[in-house]
């Protein structure tokens, strides 16, 4: 079945760039998402990308999609301590509510 | 505009008891989705409801689990005779039904079964 994989942990120094990676298996994926979960909070939709795009930039966030390799990444420029959270990658096919989530990457930002 | 509200945040039950998890969707949303996150796993879809209707329950375990979304009040996910394997984080999401690509999630209920 469909699967989404992420590494579990990432540690970076404040001010550096963070790159969180994700791989997925479903070739029919239409949308790919990045969600952020801060302690005690819900999942916050950070950004999403259509599968016919290869890059999307939104302020400090850059999403890169390599559809051939089914690889998605989220780059956070100038990482701040407030970026410490769990980041979930997810995918869905057009019009569906059945998202497939990765296990989440816990980002720790060191001051 | 309040987001998706779930309560309780934490729920502790002994084996064999019942667990009731509540979810109030965002204002203006009439579509509710429940997801479950088992330890060390990603969130998995359980059920999709609209007011008074279950649209898709393909992700629900066949026994002990049920969900409803009445005309008035929150959506309820009910787990009867809980077992230790039910320990997980249960997330609710909502949408207005026009853009199912954008689900808004609550903060989840952490269920612990002793």
PDB file of C-alpha atoms in Angstrom:
ATOM      1  CA  UNK A   1       0.000   0.000   0.000  1.00  0.00           C
ATOM      2  CA  UNK A   2       0.925   3.658  -0.021  1.00  0.00           C
ATOM      3  CA  UNK A   3       3.657   4.715   2.350  1.00  0.00           C
ATOM      4  CA  UNK A   4       5.339   7.940   3.404  1.00  0.00           C
ATOM      5  CA  UNK A   5       8.697   7.880   5.153  1.00  0.00           C
ATOM      6  CA  UNK A   6      10.609  10.496   7.090  1.00  0.00           C
ATOM      7  CA  UNK A   7      13.602  10.480   9.360  1.00  0.00           C
ATOM      8  CA  UNK A   8      12.627  10.816  13.013  1.00  0.00           C
ATOM      9  CA  UNK A   9      14.995  13.502  14.258  1.00  0.00           C
ATOM     10  CA  UNK A  10      16.875  16.551  13.032  1.00  0.00           C
ATOM     11  CA  UNK A  11      18.976  18.934  15.079  1.00  0.00           C
ATOM     12  CA  UNK A  12      20.257  22.271  13.757  1.00  0.00           C
ATOM     13  CA  UNK A  13      21.792  25.437  15.177  1.00  0.00           C
ATOM     14  CA  UNK A  14      19.812  28.654  15.274  1.00  0.00           C
ATOM     15  CA  UNK A  15      20.372  30.660  12.114  1.00  0.00           C
ATOM     16  CA  UNK A  16      21.293  27.629  10.003  1.00  0.00           C
ATOM     17  CA  UNK A  17      19.036  26.140   7.345  1.00  0.00           C
ATOM     18  CA  UNK A  18      17.032  23.005   8.104  1.00  0.00           C
ATOM     19  CA  UNK A  19      16.170  20.453   5.463  1.00  0.00           C
ATOM     20  CA  UNK A  20      13.534  17.857   6.270  1.00  0.00           C
ATOM     21  CA  UNK A  21      13.167  15.031   3.786  1.00  0.00           C
ATOM     22  CA  UNK A  22      10.300  12.752   2.888  1.00  0.00           C
ATOM     23  CA  UNK A  23       9.798   9.930   0.413  1.00  0.00           C
ATOM     24  CA  UNK A  24       6.481   8.535  -0.762  1.00  0.00           C
ATOM     25  CA  UNK A  25       5.435   5.575  -2.840  1.00  0.00           C
ATOM     26  CA  UNK A  26       2.085   6.507  -4.404  1.00  0.00           C
ATOM     27  CA  UNK A  27       2.725   7.631  -7.974  1.00  0.00           C
ATOM     28  CA  UNK A  28      -0.831   8.959  -8.242  1.00  0.00           C
ATOM     29  CA  UNK A  29      -0.265  11.505  -5.465  1.00  0.00           C
ATOM     30  CA  UNK A  30      -1.646  14.859  -6.465  1.00  0.00           C
ATOM     31  CA  UNK A  31      -0.987  16.954  -3.390  1.00  0.00           C
ATOM     32  CA  UNK A  32       1.905  16.842  -0.978  1.00  0.00           C
ATOM     33  CA  UNK A  33       1.730  18.658   2.327  1.00  0.00           C
ATOM     34  CA  UNK A  34       3.891  19.776   5.177  1.00  0.00           C
ATOM     35  CA  UNK A  35       2.266  20.104   8.588  1.00  0.00           C
ATOM     36  CA  UNK A  36       3.823  21.463  11.771  1.00  0.00           C
ATOM     37  CA  UNK A  37       2.881  20.315  15.245  1.00  0.00           C
ATOM     38  CA  UNK A  38       4.059  22.317  18.208  1.00  0.00           C
ATOM     39  CA  UNK A  39       3.808  20.838  21.711  1.00  0.00           C
ATOM     40  CA  UNK A  40       0.190  20.659  22.825  1.00  0.00           C
ATOM     41  CA  UNK A  41      -1.119  22.089  19.574  1.00  0.00           C
ATOM     42  CA  UNK A  42      -2.903  20.737  16.527  1.00  0.00           C
ATOM     43  CA  UNK A  43      -1.432  20.079  13.132  1.00  0.00           C
ATOM     44  CA  UNK A  44      -0.859  23.366  11.359  1.00  0.00           C
ATOM     45  CA  UNK A  45      -0.790  23.274   7.567  1.00  0.00           C
ATOM     46  CA  UNK A  46       2.473  24.981   6.598  1.00  0.00           C
ATOM     47  CA  UNK A  47       2.387  24.600   2.857  1.00  0.00           C
ATOM     48  CA  UNK A  48       1.407  22.225   0.116  1.00  0.00           C
ATOM     49  CA  UNK A  49       2.507  21.608  -3.437  1.00  0.00           C
ATOM     50  CA  UNK A  50       0.769  20.176  -6.468  1.00  0.00           C
ATOM     51  CA  UNK A  51       2.502  17.220  -8.040  1.00  0.00           C
ATOM     52  CA  UNK A  52       2.930  19.086 -11.330  1.00  0.00           C
ATOM     53  CA  UNK A  53       5.200  21.619  -9.604  1.00  0.00           C
ATOM     54  CA  UNK A  54       8.798  21.090  -8.632  1.00  0.00           C
ATOM     55  CA  UNK A  55       9.290  23.989  -6.269  1.00  0.00           C
ATOM     56  CA  UNK A  56       7.287  26.319  -4.091  1.00  0.00           C
ATOM     57  CA  UNK A  57       8.652  29.126  -1.959  1.00  0.00           C
ATOM     58  CA  UNK A  58       6.864  30.936   0.827  1.00  0.00           C
ATOM     59  CA  UNK A  59       8.988  33.331   2.887  1.00  0.00           C
ATOM     60  CA  UNK A  60      11.478  31.176   4.815  1.00  0.00           C
ATOM     61  CA  UNK A  61      10.012  27.924   3.515  1.00  0.00           C
ATOM     62  CA  UNK A  62      11.044  26.221   0.288  1.00  0.00           C
ATOM     63  CA  UNK A  63       9.457  22.974  -0.856  1.00  0.00           C
ATOM     64  CA  UNK A  64      11.233  20.899  -3.470  1.00  0.00           C
ATOM     65  CA  UNK A  65       9.570  17.988  -5.229  1.00  0.00           C
ATOM     66  CA  UNK A  66      11.392  15.366  -7.269  1.00  0.00           C
ATOM     67  CA  UNK A  67       8.529  13.438  -8.769  1.00  0.00           C
ATOM     68  CA  UNK A  68      10.759  10.931 -10.517  1.00  0.00           C
ATOM     69  CA  UNK A  69      12.347   9.871  -7.227  1.00  0.00           C
ATOM     70  CA  UNK A  70       9.155  10.526  -5.211  1.00  0.00           C
ATOM     71  CA  UNK A  71      11.140  12.746  -2.887  1.00  0.00           C
ATOM     72  CA  UNK A  72       9.846  15.841  -1.119  1.00  0.00           C
ATOM     73  CA  UNK A  73      11.848  18.216   1.021  1.00  0.00           C
ATOM     74  CA  UNK A  74      11.120  21.206   3.212  1.00  0.00           C
ATOM     75  CA  UNK A  75      13.862  23.760   3.687  1.00  0.00           C
ATOM     76  CA  UNK A  76      13.558  26.300   6.481  1.00  0.00           C
ATOM     77  CA  UNK A  77      15.944  29.205   6.071  1.00  0.00           C
ATOM     78  CA  UNK A  78      17.395  31.009   9.099  1.00  0.00           C
ATOM     79  CA  UNK A  79      15.933  28.458  11.507  1.00  0.00           C
ATOM     80  CA  UNK A  80      14.714  29.918  14.790  1.00  0.00           C
ATOM     81  CA  UNK A  81      14.037  28.309  18.167  1.00  0.00           C
ATOM     82  CA  UNK A  82      10.333  28.805  17.481  1.00  0.00           C
ATOM     83  CA  UNK A  83      10.663  26.393  14.580  1.00  0.00           C
ATOM     84  CA  UNK A  84      11.268  23.529  17.016  1.00  0.00           C
ATOM     85  CA  UNK A  85       8.370  21.169  16.416  1.00  0.00           C
ATOM     86  CA  UNK A  86       7.379  17.938  14.711  1.00  0.00           C
ATOM     87  CA  UNK A  87       7.013  18.242  10.939  1.00  0.00           C
ATOM     88  CA  UNK A  88       4.725  15.829   9.120  1.00  0.00           C
ATOM     89  CA  UNK A  89       4.836  15.078   5.442  1.00  0.00           C
ATOM     90  CA  UNK A  90       1.563  13.875   3.897  1.00  0.00           C
ATOM     91  CA  UNK A  91       0.202  13.061   0.479  1.00  0.00           C
ATOM     92  CA  UNK A  92      -3.199  12.635  -1.075  1.00  0.00           C
ATOM     93  CA  UNK A  93      -4.741  12.079  -4.457  1.00  0.00           C
ATOM     94  CA  UNK A  94      -7.060  14.587  -6.036  1.00  0.00           C
ATOM     95  CA  UNK A  95     -10.225  15.314  -4.099  1.00  0.00           C
ATOM     96  CA  UNK A  96      -9.600  12.782  -1.368  1.00  0.00           C
ATOM     97  CA  UNK A  97      -9.562  13.307   2.362  1.00  0.00           C
ATOM     98  CA  UNK A  98      -7.506  10.170   2.970  1.00  0.00           C
ATOM     99  CA  UNK A  99      -4.173  11.677   3.616  1.00  0.00           C
ATOM    100  CA  UNK A 100      -1.207   9.371   4.030  1.00  0.00           C
ATOM    101  CA  UNK A 101       1.093  10.750   6.715  1.00  0.00           C
ATOM    102  CA  UNK A 102       4.696  10.098   7.550  1.00  0.00           C
ATOM    103  CA  UNK A 103       5.751   9.467  11.133  1.00  0.00           C
ATOM    104  CA  UNK A 104       6.939  13.043  11.558  1.00  0.00           C
ATOM    105  CA  UNK A 105      10.414  14.552  11.950  1.00  0.00           C
ATOM    106  CA  UNK A 106      11.201  16.138  15.290  1.00  0.00           C
ATOM    107  CA  UNK A 107      13.218  19.285  14.640  1.00  0.00           C
ATOM    108  CA  UNK A 108      15.282  20.603  17.515  1.00  0.00           C
ATOM    109  CA  UNK A 109      16.840  24.038  17.136  1.00  0.00           C
ATOM    110  CA  UNK A 110      19.857  24.700  19.328  1.00  0.00           C
ATOM    111  CA  UNK A 111      20.479  28.257  20.502  1.00  0.00           C
TER     112      UNK A 111
ATOM    113  CA  UNK B   1     -12.731  32.038  14.536  1.00  0.00           C
ATOM    114  CA  UNK B   2     -11.991  29.109  16.787  1.00  0.00           C
ATOM    115  CA  UNK B   3     -10.198  26.199  15.238  1.00  0.00           C
ATOM    116  CA  UNK B   4     -11.105  22.553  15.531  1.00  0.00           C
ATOM    117  CA  UNK B   5     -11.697  21.820  19.190  1.00  0.00           C
ATOM    118  CA  UNK B   6     -11.107  18.420  20.685  1.00  0.00           C
ATOM    119  CA  UNK B   7     -11.662  17.288  24.231  1.00  0.00           C
ATOM    120  CA  UNK B   8     -10.439  15.957  26.433  1.00  0.00           C
ATOM    121  CA  UNK B   9      -6.766  16.555  25.661  1.00  0.00           C
ATOM    122  CA  UNK B  10      -5.786  13.518  27.679  1.00  0.00           C
ATOM    123  CA  UNK B  11      -7.957  10.566  28.564  1.00  0.00           C
ATOM    124  CA  UNK B  12      -6.955   7.674  30.784  1.00  0.00           C
ATOM    125  CA  UNK B  13      -9.034   4.516  30.833  1.00  0.00           C
ATOM    126  CA  UNK B  14      -8.647   1.074  32.309  1.00  0.00           C
ATOM    127  CA  UNK B  15      -8.998  -1.961  30.097  1.00  0.00           C
ATOM    128  CA  UNK B  16     -12.652  -2.749  29.467  1.00  0.00           C
ATOM    129  CA  UNK B  17     -13.923   0.788  30.011  1.00  0.00           C
ATOM    130  CA  UNK B  18     -15.427   3.028  27.363  1.00  0.00           C
ATOM    131  CA  UNK B  19     -13.707   6.056  25.837  1.00  0.00           C
ATOM    132  CA  UNK B  20     -15.623   8.964  24.307  1.00  0.00           C
ATOM    133  CA  UNK B  21     -13.689  11.551  22.344  1.00  0.00           C
ATOM    134  CA  UNK B  22     -15.333  14.765  21.201  1.00  0.00           C
ATOM    135  CA  UNK B  23     -14.655  17.046  18.289  1.00  0.00           C
ATOM    136  CA  UNK B  24     -16.223  20.356  17.352  1.00  0.00           C
ATOM    137  CA  UNK B  25     -15.345  21.390  13.794  1.00  0.00           C
ATOM    138  CA  UNK B  26     -14.371  24.864  12.758  1.00  0.00           C
ATOM    139  CA  UNK B  27     -17.217  27.303  12.389  1.00  0.00           C
ATOM    140  CA  UNK B  28     -18.867  26.844   9.042  1.00  0.00           C
ATOM    141  CA  UNK B  29     -17.467  23.339   8.529  1.00  0.00           C
ATOM    142  CA  UNK B  30     -19.843  20.413   8.302  1.00  0.00           C
ATOM    143  CA  UNK B  31     -17.382  17.681   7.333  1.00  0.00           C
ATOM    144  CA  UNK B  32     -15.445  15.864  10.046  1.00  0.00           C
ATOM    145  CA  UNK B  33     -12.639  13.327   9.762  1.00  0.00           C
ATOM    146  CA  UNK B  34     -11.036  11.205  12.449  1.00  0.00           C
ATOM    147  CA  UNK B  35      -7.441  10.037  12.255  1.00  0.00           C
ATOM    148  CA  UNK B  36      -5.441   7.899  14.663  1.00  0.00           C
ATOM    149  CA  UNK B  37      -1.733   8.019  15.362  1.00  0.00           C
ATOM    150  CA  UNK B  38      -0.316   4.902  16.963  1.00  0.00           C
ATOM    151  CA  UNK B  39       3.097   5.184  18.642  1.00  0.00           C
ATOM    152  CA  UNK B  40       5.953   5.517  16.158  1.00  0.00           C
ATOM    153  CA  UNK B  41       3.533   5.682  13.202  1.00  0.00           C
ATOM    154  CA  UNK B  42       1.987   8.360  11.020  1.00  0.00           C
ATOM    155  CA  UNK B  43      -1.623   9.436  11.265  1.00  0.00           C
ATOM    156  CA  UNK B  44      -4.058   6.982   9.694  1.00  0.00           C
ATOM    157  CA  UNK B  45      -7.535   7.801   8.381  1.00  0.00           C
ATOM    158  CA  UNK B  46     -10.398   6.247  10.322  1.00  0.00           C
ATOM    159  CA  UNK B  47     -13.742   7.768   9.342  1.00  0.00           C
ATOM    160  CA  UNK B  48     -15.372  10.647   7.485  1.00  0.00           C
ATOM    161  CA  UNK B  49     -18.712  12.055   8.607  1.00  0.00           C
ATOM    162  CA  UNK B  50     -21.098  14.761   7.629  1.00  0.00           C
ATOM    163  CA  UNK B  51     -24.001  15.859   9.775  1.00  0.00           C
ATOM    164  CA  UNK B  52     -25.985  12.746  10.700  1.00  0.00           C
ATOM    165  CA  UNK B  53     -24.208  10.646   8.062  1.00  0.00           C
ATOM    166  CA  UNK B  54     -21.192   8.380   7.957  1.00  0.00           C
ATOM    167  CA  UNK B  55     -19.666   8.854   4.521  1.00  0.00           C
ATOM    168  CA  UNK B  56     -16.637   6.586   4.744  1.00  0.00           C
ATOM    169  CA  UNK B  57     -15.668   4.349   7.641  1.00  0.00           C
ATOM    170  CA  UNK B  58     -13.181   2.232   5.752  1.00  0.00           C
ATOM    171  CA  UNK B  59     -10.410   2.980   8.262  1.00  0.00           C
ATOM    172  CA  UNK B  60     -12.386   2.064  11.364  1.00  0.00           C
ATOM    173  CA  UNK B  61     -11.665  -1.170  13.208  1.00  0.00           C
ATOM    174  CA  UNK B  62     -14.582  -3.526  12.686  1.00  0.00           C
ATOM    175  CA  UNK B  63     -15.398  -3.947  16.352  1.00  0.00           C
ATOM    176  CA  UNK B  64     -15.705  -1.688  19.399  1.00  0.00           C
ATOM    177  CA  UNK B  65     -15.271   1.572  17.458  1.00  0.00           C
ATOM    178  CA  UNK B  66     -18.088   3.839  16.358  1.00  0.00           C
ATOM    179  CA  UNK B  67     -18.475   7.446  15.347  1.00  0.00           C
ATOM    180  CA  UNK B  68     -21.329   9.877  15.029  1.00  0.00           C
ATOM    181  CA  UNK B  69     -21.876  13.479  14.083  1.00  0.00           C
ATOM    182  CA  UNK B  70     -25.359  14.466  15.238  1.00  0.00           C
ATOM    183  CA  UNK B  71     -27.393  17.345  13.935  1.00  0.00           C
ATOM    184  CA  UNK B  72     -26.575  19.289  17.071  1.00  0.00           C
ATOM    185  CA  UNK B  73     -23.376  19.042  19.041  1.00  0.00           C
ATOM    186  CA  UNK B  74     -19.904  17.686  18.463  1.00  0.00           C
ATOM    187  CA  UNK B  75     -18.773  14.599  16.650  1.00  0.00           C
ATOM    188  CA  UNK B  76     -18.111  11.690  18.992  1.00  0.00           C
ATOM    189  CA  UNK B  77     -15.648   8.861  18.527  1.00  0.00           C
ATOM    190  CA  UNK B  78     -16.585   6.049  20.866  1.00  0.00           C
ATOM    191  CA  UNK B  79     -14.394   3.114  21.775  1.00  0.00           C
ATOM    192  CA  UNK B  80     -16.022   0.372  23.795  1.00  0.00           C
ATOM    193  CA  UNK B  81     -14.146  -2.091  26.014  1.00  0.00           C
ATOM    194  CA  UNK B  82     -10.803  -0.426  25.417  1.00  0.00           C
ATOM    195  CA  UNK B  83      -7.624  -2.478  25.215  1.00  0.00           C
ATOM    196  CA  UNK B  84      -4.004  -1.401  25.593  1.00  0.00           C
ATOM    197  CA  UNK B  85      -3.578  -1.387  21.807  1.00  0.00           C
ATOM    198  CA  UNK B  86      -6.104   1.454  21.583  1.00  0.00           C
ATOM    199  CA  UNK B  87      -3.596   3.781  23.279  1.00  0.00           C
ATOM    200  CA  UNK B  88      -2.892   6.434  20.665  1.00  0.00           C
ATOM    201  CA  UNK B  89      -3.410  10.047  19.710  1.00  0.00           C
ATOM    202  CA  UNK B  90      -6.764  10.609  18.027  1.00  0.00           C
ATOM    203  CA  UNK B  91      -6.983  13.629  15.752  1.00  0.00           C
ATOM    204  CA  UNK B  92     -10.066  15.221  14.344  1.00  0.00           C
ATOM    205  CA  UNK B  93     -10.067  17.398  11.241  1.00  0.00           C
ATOM    206  CA  UNK B  94     -12.743  19.403   9.500  1.00  0.00           C
ATOM    207  CA  UNK B  95     -13.400  20.987   6.146  1.00  0.00           C
ATOM    208  CA  UNK B  96     -16.190  22.868   4.429  1.00  0.00           C
ATOM    209  CA  UNK B  97     -16.466  20.090   1.865  1.00  0.00           C
ATOM    210  CA  UNK B  98     -15.551  22.220  -1.116  1.00  0.00           C
ATOM    211  CA  UNK B  99     -11.816  21.779  -0.765  1.00  0.00           C
ATOM    212  CA  UNK B 100     -10.989  18.381   0.660  1.00  0.00           C
ATOM    213  CA  UNK B 101      -7.364  19.022  -0.023  1.00  0.00           C
ATOM    214  CA  UNK B 102      -7.259  21.347   2.968  1.00  0.00           C
ATOM    215  CA  UNK B 103      -8.114  19.754   6.247  1.00  0.00           C
ATOM    216  CA  UNK B 104      -7.857  21.704   9.488  1.00  0.00           C
ATOM    217  CA  UNK B 105      -6.751  19.552  12.390  1.00  0.00           C
ATOM    218  CA  UNK B 106      -7.417  19.771  16.102  1.00  0.00           C
ATOM    219  CA  UNK B 107      -4.779  19.275  18.776  1.00  0.00           C
ATOM    220  CA  UNK B 108      -5.776  15.683  19.344  1.00  0.00           C
ATOM    221  CA  UNK B 109      -6.822  13.523  22.284  1.00  0.00           C
ATOM    222  CA  UNK B 110      -4.152  11.324  23.800  1.00  0.00           C
ATOM    223  CA  UNK B 111      -5.809   8.120  24.988  1.00  0.00           C
ATOM    224  CA  UNK B 112      -3.895   5.997  27.466  1.00  0.00           C
ATOM    225  CA  UNK B 113      -5.245   2.591  28.402  1.00  0.00           C
ATOM    226  CA  UNK B 114      -3.911   1.132  31.645  1.00  0.00           C
TER     227      UNK B 114
END
